[in-house]
Tab-separated table of C-alpha atoms in Angstrom:
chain	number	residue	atom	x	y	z
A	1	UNK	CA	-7.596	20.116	8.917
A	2	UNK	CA	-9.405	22.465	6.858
A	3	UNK	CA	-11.596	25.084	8.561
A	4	UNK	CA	-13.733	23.809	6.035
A	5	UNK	CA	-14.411	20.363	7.189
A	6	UNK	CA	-17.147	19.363	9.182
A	7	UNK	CA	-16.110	17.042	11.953
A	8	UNK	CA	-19.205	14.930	13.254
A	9	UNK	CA	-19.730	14.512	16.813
A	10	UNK	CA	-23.066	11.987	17.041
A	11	UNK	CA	-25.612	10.197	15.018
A	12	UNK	CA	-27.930	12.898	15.127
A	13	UNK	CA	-25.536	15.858	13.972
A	14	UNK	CA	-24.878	13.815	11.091
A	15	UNK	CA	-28.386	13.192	10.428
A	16	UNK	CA	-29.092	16.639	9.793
A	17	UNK	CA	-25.996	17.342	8.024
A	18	UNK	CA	-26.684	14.891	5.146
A	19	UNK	CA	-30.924	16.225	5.019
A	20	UNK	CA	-29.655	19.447	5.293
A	21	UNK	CA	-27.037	19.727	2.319
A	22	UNK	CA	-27.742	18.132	-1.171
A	23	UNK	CA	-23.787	16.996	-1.443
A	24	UNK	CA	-21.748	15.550	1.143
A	25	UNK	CA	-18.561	13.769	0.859
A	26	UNK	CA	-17.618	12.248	4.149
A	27	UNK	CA	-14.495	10.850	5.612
A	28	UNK	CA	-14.798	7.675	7.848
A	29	UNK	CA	-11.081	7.828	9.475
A	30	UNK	CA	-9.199	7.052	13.181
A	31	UNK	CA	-6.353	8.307	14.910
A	32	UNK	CA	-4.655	4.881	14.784
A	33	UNK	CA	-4.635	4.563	10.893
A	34	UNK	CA	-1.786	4.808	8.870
A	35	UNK	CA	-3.530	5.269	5.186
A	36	UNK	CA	-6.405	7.633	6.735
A	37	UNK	CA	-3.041	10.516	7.552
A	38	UNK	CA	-2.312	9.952	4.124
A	39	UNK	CA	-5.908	10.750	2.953
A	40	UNK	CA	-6.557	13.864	5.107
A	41	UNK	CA	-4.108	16.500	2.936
A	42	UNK	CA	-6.469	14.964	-0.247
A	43	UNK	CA	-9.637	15.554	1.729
A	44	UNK	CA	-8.459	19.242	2.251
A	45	UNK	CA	-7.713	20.019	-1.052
A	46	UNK	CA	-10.899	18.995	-2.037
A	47	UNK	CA	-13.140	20.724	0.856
A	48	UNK	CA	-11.375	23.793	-0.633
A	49	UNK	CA	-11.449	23.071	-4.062
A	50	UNK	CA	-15.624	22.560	-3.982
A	51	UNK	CA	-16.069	24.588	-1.037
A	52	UNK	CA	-18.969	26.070	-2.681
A	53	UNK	CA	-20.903	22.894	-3.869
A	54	UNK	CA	-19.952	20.113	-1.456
A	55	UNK	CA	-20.210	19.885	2.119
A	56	UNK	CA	-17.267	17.516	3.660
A	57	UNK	CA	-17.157	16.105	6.791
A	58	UNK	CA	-14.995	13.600	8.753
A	59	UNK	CA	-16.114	10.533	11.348
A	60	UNK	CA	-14.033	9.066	13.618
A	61	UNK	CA	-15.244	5.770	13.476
A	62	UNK	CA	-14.006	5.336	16.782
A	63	UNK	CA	-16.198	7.645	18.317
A	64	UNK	CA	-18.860	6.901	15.790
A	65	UNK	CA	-19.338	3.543	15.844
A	66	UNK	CA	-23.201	4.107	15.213
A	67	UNK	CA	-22.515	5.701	12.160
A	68	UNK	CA	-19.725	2.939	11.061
A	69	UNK	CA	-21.977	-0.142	11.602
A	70	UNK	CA	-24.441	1.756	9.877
A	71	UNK	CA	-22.670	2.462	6.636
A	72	UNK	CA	-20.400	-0.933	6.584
A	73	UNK	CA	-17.209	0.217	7.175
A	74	UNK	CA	-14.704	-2.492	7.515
A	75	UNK	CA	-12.060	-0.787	6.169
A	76	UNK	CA	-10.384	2.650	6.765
A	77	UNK	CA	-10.178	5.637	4.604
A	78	UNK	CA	-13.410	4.937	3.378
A	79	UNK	CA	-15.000	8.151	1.894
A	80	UNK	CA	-18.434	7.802	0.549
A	81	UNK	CA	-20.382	10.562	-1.474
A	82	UNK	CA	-24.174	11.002	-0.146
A	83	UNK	CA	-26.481	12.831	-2.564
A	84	UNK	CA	-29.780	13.875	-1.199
A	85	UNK	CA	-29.120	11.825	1.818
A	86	UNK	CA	-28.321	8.835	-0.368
A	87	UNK	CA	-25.104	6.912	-0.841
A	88	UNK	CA	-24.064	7.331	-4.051
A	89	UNK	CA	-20.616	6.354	-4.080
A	90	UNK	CA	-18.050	4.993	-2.086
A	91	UNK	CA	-13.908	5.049	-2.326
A	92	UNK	CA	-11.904	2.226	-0.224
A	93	UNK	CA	-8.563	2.421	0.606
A	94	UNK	CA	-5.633	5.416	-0.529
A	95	UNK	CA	-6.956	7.131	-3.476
A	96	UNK	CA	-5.397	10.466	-5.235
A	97	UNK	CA	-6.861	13.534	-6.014
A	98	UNK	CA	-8.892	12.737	-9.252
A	99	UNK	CA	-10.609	9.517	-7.431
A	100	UNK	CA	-12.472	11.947	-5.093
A	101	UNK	CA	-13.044	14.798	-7.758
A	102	UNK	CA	-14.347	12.225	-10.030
A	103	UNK	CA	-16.441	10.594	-7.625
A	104	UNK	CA	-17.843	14.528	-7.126
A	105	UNK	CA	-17.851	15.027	-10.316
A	106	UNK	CA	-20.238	12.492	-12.260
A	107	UNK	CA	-22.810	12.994	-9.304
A	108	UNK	CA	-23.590	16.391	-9.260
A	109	UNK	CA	-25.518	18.267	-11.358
B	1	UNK	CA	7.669	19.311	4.694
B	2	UNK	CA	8.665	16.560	7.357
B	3	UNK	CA	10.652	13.396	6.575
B	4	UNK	CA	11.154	14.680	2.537
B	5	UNK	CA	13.833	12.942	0.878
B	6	UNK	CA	14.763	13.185	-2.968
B	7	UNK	CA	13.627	9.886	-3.715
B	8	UNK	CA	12.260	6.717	-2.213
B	9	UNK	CA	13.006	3.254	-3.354
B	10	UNK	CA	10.769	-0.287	-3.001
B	11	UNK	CA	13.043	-2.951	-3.346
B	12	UNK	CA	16.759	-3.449	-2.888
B	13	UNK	CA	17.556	-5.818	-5.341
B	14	UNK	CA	20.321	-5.048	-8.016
B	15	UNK	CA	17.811	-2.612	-9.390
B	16	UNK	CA	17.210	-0.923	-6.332
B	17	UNK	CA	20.344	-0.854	-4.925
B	18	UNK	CA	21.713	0.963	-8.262
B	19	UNK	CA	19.309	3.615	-8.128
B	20	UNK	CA	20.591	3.682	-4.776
B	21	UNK	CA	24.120	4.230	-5.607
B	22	UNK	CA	23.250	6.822	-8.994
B	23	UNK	CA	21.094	8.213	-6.746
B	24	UNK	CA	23.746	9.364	-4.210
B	25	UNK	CA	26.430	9.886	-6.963
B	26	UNK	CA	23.894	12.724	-8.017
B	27	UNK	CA	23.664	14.705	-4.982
B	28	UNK	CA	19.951	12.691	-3.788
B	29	UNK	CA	19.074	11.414	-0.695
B	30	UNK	CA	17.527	8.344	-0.129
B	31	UNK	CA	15.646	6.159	1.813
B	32	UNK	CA	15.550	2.196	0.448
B	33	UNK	CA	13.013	-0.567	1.833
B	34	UNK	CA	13.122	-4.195	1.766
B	35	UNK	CA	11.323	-7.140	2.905
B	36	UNK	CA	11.905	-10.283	1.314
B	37	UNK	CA	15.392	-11.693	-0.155
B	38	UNK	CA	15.688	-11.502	-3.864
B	39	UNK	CA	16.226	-13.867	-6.586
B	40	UNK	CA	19.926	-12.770	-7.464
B	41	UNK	CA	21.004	-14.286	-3.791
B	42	UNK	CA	19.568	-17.991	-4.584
B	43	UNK	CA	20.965	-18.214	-7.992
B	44	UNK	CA	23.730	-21.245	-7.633
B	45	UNK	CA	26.137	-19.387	-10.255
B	46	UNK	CA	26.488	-16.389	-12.335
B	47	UNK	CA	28.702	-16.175	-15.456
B	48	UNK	CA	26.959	-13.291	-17.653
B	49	UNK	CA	27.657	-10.306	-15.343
B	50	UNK	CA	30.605	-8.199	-17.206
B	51	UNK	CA	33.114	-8.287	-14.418
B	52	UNK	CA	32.529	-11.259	-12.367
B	53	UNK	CA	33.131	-14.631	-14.230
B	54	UNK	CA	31.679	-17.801	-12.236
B	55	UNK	CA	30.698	-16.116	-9.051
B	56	UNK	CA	27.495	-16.970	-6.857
B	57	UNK	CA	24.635	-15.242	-6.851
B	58	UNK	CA	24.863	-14.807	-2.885
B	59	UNK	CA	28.125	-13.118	-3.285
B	60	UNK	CA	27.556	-10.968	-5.743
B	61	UNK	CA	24.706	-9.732	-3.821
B	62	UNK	CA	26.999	-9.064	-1.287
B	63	UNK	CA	29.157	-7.487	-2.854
B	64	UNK	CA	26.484	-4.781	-4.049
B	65	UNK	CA	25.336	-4.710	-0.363
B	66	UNK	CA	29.115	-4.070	0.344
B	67	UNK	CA	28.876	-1.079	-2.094
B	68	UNK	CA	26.063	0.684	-0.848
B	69	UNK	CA	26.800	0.089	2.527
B	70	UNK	CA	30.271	1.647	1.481
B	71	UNK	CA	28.154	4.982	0.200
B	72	UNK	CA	26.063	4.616	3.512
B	73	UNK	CA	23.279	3.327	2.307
B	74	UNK	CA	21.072	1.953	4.714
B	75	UNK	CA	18.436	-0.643	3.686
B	76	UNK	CA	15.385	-0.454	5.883
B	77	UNK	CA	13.715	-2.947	6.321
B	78	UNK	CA	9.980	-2.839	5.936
B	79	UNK	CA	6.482	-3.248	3.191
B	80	UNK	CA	5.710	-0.446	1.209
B	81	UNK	CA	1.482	-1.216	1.751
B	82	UNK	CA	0.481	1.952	-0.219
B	83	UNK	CA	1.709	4.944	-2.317
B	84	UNK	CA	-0.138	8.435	-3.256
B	85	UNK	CA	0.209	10.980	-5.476
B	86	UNK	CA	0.615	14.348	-3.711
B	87	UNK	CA	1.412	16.649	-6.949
B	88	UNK	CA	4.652	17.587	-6.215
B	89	UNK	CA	5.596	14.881	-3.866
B	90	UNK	CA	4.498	11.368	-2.560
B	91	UNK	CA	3.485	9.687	1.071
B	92	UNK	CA	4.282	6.340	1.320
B	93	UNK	CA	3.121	3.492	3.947
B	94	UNK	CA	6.008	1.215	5.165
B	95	UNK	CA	3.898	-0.306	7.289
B	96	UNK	CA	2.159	2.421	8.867
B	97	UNK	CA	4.868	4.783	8.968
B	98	UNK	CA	4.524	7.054	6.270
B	99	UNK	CA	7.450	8.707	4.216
B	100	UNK	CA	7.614	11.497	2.138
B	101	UNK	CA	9.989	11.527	-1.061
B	102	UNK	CA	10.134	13.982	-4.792
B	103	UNK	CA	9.952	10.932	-6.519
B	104	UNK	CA	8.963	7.107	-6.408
B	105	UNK	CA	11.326	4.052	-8.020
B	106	UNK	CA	9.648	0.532	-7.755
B	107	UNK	CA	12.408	-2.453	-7.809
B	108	UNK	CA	10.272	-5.172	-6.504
B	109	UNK	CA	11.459	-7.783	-8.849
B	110	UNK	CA	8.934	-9.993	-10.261
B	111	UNK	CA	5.798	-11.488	-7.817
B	112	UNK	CA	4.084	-14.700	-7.930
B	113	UNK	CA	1.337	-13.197	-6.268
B	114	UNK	CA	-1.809	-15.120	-7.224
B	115	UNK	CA	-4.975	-14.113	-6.763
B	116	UNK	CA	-7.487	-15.397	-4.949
B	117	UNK	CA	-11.273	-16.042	-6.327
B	118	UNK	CA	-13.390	-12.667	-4.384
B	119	UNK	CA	-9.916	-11.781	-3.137
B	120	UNK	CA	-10.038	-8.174	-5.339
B	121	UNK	CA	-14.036	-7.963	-4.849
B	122	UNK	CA	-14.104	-8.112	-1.199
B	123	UNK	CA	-10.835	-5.747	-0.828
B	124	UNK	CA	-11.865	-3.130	1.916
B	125	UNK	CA	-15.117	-5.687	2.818
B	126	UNK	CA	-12.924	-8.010	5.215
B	127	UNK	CA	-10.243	-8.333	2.840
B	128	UNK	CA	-7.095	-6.578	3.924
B	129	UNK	CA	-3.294	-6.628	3.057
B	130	UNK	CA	-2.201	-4.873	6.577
B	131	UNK	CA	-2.907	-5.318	10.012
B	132	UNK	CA	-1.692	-2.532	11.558
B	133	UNK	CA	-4.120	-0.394	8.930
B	134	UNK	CA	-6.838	-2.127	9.461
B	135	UNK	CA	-7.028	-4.365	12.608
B	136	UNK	CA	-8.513	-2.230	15.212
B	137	UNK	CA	-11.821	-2.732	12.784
B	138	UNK	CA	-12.317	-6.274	14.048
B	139	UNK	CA	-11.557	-5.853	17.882
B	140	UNK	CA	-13.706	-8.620	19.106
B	141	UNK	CA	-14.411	-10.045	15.869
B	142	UNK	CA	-13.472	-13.537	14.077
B	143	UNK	CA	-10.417	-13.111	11.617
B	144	UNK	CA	-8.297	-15.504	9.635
B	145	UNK	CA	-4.596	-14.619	9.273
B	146	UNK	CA	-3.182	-16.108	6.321
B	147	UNK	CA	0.804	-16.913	6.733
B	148	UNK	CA	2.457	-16.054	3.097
B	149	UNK	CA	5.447	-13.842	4.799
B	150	UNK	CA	8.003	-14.651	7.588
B	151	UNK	CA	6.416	-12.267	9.616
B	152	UNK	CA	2.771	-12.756	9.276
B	153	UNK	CA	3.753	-14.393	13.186
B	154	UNK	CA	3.636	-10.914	14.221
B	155	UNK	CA	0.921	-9.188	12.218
B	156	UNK	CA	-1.033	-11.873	14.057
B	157	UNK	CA	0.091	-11.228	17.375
B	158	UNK	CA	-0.371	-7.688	17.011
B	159	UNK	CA	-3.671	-8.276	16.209
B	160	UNK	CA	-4.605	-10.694	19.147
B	161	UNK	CA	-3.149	-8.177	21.479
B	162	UNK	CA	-5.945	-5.534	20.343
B	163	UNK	CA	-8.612	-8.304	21.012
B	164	UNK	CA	-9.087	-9.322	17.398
B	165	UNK	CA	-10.124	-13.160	17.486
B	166	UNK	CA	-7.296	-14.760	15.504
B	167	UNK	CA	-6.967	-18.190	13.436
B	168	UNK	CA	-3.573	-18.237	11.897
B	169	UNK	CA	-3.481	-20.731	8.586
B	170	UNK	CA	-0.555	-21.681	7.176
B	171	UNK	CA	1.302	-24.472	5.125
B	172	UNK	CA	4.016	-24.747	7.050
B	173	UNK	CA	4.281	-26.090	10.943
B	174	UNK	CA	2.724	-22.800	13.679
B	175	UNK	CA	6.023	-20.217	13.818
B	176	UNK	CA	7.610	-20.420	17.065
B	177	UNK	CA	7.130	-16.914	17.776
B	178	UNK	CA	3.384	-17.053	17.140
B	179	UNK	CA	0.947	-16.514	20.701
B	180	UNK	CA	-1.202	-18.415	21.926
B	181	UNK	CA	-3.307	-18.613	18.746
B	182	UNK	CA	-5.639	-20.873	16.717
B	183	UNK	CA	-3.553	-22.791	14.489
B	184	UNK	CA	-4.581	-24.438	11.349
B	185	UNK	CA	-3.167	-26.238	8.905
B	186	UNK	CA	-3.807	-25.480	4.878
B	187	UNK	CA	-3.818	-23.335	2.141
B	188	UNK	CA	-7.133	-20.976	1.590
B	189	UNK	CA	-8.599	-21.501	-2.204
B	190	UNK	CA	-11.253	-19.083	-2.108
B	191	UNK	CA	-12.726	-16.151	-0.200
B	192	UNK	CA	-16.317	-16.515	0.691
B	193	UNK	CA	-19.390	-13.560	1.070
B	194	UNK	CA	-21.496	-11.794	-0.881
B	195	UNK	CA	-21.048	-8.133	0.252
B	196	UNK	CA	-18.519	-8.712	2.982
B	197	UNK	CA	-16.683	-11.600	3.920
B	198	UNK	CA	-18.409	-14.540	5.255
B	199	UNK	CA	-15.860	-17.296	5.046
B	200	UNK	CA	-12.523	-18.888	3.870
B	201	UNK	CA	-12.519	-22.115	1.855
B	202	UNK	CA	-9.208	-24.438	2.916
B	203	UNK	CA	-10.488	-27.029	0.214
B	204	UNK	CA	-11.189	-29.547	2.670
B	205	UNK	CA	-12.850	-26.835	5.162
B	206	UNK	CA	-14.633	-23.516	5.491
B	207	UNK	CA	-13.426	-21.411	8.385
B	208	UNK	CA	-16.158	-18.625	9.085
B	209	UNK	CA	-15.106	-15.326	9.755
B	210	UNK	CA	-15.435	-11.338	9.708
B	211	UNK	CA	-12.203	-10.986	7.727
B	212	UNK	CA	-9.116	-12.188	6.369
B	213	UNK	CA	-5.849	-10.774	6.510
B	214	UNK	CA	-3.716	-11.892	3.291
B	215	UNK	CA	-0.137	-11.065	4.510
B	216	UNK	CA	2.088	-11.654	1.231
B	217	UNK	CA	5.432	-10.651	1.376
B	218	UNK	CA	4.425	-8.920	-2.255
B	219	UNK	CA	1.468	-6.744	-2.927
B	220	UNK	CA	0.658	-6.176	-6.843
B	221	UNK	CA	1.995	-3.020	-8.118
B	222	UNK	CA	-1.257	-2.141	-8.896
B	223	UNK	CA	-2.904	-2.107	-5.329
B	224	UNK	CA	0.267	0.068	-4.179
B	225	UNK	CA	-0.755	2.826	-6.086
B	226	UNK	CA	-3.800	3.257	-8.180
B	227	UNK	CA	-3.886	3.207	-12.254
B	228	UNK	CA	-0.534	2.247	-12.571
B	229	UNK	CA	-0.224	1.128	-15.853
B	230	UNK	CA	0.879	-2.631	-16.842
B	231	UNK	CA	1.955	-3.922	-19.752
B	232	UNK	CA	1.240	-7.807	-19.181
B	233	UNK	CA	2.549	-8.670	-15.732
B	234	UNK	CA	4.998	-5.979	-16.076
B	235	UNK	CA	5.414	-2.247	-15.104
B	236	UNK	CA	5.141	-0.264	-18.626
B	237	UNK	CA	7.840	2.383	-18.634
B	238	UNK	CA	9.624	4.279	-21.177
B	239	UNK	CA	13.067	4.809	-22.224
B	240	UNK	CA	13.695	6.915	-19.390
B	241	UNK	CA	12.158	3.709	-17.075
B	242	UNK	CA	9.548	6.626	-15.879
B	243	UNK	CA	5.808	4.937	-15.536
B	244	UNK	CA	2.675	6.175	-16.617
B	245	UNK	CA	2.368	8.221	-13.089
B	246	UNK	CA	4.545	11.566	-13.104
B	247	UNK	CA	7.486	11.134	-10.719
B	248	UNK	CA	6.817	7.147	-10.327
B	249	UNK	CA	9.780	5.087	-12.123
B	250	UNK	CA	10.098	1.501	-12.574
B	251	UNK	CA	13.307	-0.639	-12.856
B	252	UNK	CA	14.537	-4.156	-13.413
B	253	UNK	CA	12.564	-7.842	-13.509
B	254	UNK	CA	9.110	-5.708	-12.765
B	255	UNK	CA	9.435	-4.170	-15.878
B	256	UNK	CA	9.806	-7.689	-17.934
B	257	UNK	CA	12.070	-9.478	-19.985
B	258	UNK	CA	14.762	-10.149	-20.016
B	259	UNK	CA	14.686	-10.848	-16.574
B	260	UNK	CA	18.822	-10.525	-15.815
B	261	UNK	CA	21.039	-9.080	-13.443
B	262	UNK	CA	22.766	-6.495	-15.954
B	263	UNK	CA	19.610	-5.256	-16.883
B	264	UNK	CA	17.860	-4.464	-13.330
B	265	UNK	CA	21.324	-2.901	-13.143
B	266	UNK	CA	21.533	-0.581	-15.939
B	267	UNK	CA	17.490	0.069	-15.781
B	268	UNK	CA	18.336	1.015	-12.149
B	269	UNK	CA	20.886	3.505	-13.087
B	270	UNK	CA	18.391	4.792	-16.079
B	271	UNK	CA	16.067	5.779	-13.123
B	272	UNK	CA	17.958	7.361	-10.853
B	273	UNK	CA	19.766	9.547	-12.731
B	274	UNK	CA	16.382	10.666	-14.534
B	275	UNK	CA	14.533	11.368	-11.198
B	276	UNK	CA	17.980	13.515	-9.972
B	277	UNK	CA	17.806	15.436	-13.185
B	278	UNK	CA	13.805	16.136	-12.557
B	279	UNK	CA	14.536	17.278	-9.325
B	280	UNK	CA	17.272	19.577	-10.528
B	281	UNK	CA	15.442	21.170	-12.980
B	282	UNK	CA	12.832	21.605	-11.201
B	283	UNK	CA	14.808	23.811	-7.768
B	284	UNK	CA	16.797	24.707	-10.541
């Protein structure tokens, strides 16, 4: 995983992390699944590639089951794009490269 | 890289199985998956195959099996659920094991898979092709297994030994194999819920639930990897049977009319020996 990655460890850290940055791109994965492994070398490239602009994190929605009733997820890789603390756009399911830059891409100024 | 190989192949039909064969001729490896029998072995005769006047359809089928088994071939069997786009290479899910190959050829022959009405918008909201991705989501929760593949029986079990509550609908009598499960009888028309699912419709019943597993022996070409260009129901390709996806090649009936055994054949070979020449230049 990318030194650049955030991983979130409660309800709280990730409260501040999404007040506290503008962008943030998060990764709701688990151990167990299959299409989130395939995800992770995707959500590397692009914690480097916008290193400077968007924050990225990752929750295990395992461990975060808080956070996973809280944002819906019923299935996993689901990356959604928070702007200001707001969703404002989600990806289901394997996606390449250009899904996530795009979803960056038409939401930030 | 772990688990690289040259190239992977869905679908070991006479398409797959010659991009199998071309494949190897050229040096590749290769790893080849399967999960359903093809049309070829249920046709009751063949006479237009240049070789192989009035022969069945099983035994020519067997005798390409025969021929790749020959070249040690080994067809695996498994579902391809999902395929991405690394750059330079590409992971694919058989199932939850993923694979790692240079390039991609899809042989899947043609699908009859119909859509259901909020099947596509309620994909990743309860819907689900695979439970092995996607089961531990719905420990403790009410789920409807849909029986479309021989072994839905143990997608279902699976998921009723993680403590998923499991009704198992399907046309045909319960599977033998199948737990201890909730068995009902019928076909689901429709997928009920607004922003997740609510409910299946069995036209004569609603069965409420959290989600529904739809466990088709096919998925569309489109859900296994995203913006992969059709032309119709087919796969468009070009001369070279390469896809609109760098490194992603289609061959045979998924690429449309006419829908015949030399064809998925010689489009097989067309492939194969495309992808090997990529890869050559390319380490070259």
């Amino acid at each position: 995983m990318s030194k650049k990655i955030k991983n979130v460890n409660s309800t709280q850290e990730f409260d501040e992390l999404i007040k506290n940055n503008r962008y943030v791109l998060v990764d709701f994965w688990a151990a167990w699944c299959a299409p989130c492994r395939m995800v992770a070398p995707v959500i590397d490239e692009i914690a480097d590639k916008y290193s400077e602009k968007v924050r990225v994190a990752k929750v295990n929605v395992d461990d975060q089951q808080e956070l996973s009733i809280r944002y819906g997820i019923q299935s996993i890789p689901t990356v959604i794009f928070f702007k200001e603390g707001k969703v404002a756009s989600k990806e289901i399911g394997v996606k390449p490269m250009s899904s996530f830059a795009n979803m960056i891409d038409s939401n930030i100024a | 890289m772990e688990n690289l190989v040259d190239i992977i192949i869905v679908g070991a039909g006479p398409a797959g199985l010659s991009a199998a064969v071309n494949a190897l001729a050229r040096g590749k490896t290769v790893r080849i998956f399967s999960n359903r029998e093809n049309y070829l072995s249920k046709a009751e005769r063949v006479d237009n195959h240049l070789g192989f006047y009035n022969i069945s359809g099983k035994e020519l089928m067997d005798k390409f099996k025969e021929h790749a088994e020959a070249m040690n071939i080994k067809i695996e069997e498994g579902k391809v659920v999902n395929i991405l786009p690394m750059g330079n290479s590409f992971m694919v899910n058989i199932n939850g094991e993923i694979a790692q190959s240079k390039k991609v050829i899809l042989t899947m022959g043609i699908s009859n898979v119909k859509e259901l009405s909020g099947e596509s918008k309620l994909l990743g909201s309860g819907v689900s092709y695979c439970a092995t991705c996607d089961g531990m989501l719905y420990r403790g929760k009410d789920v409807v297994v849909w029986d479309q593949s021989n072994d839905a029986w143990e997608e279902a079990n699976f998921l009723q030994g993680i403590g998923v509550n499991v009704t198992f609908v399907s046309k045909k009598p319960a599977p033998e194999n199948l737990n201890n499960i909730n068995f009902v009888k019928g076909t689901i028309t429709e997928i009920i819920g607004s922003n997740s699912v609510e409910a299946v419709n069995l036209g004569n019943e609603e069965i409420n639930c959290n989600a529904v597993f739809l466990l088709r022996d096919a998925i569309a070409p489109t859900s296994l990897i995203e913006g992969l260009k059709l032309n119709g129901n087919f796969i468009d390709v070009n001369k070279n049977m390469e896809t609109n996806i760098e490194g992603v090649y289609a061959a045979g009936d998924i690429t449309g009319r006419p829908l015949q055994l030399s064809k998925a054949v010689s489009e097989g070979l067309i492939a194969a020996q495309h992808a090997a020449l990529q890869i050559d230049k390319k380490e070259r």
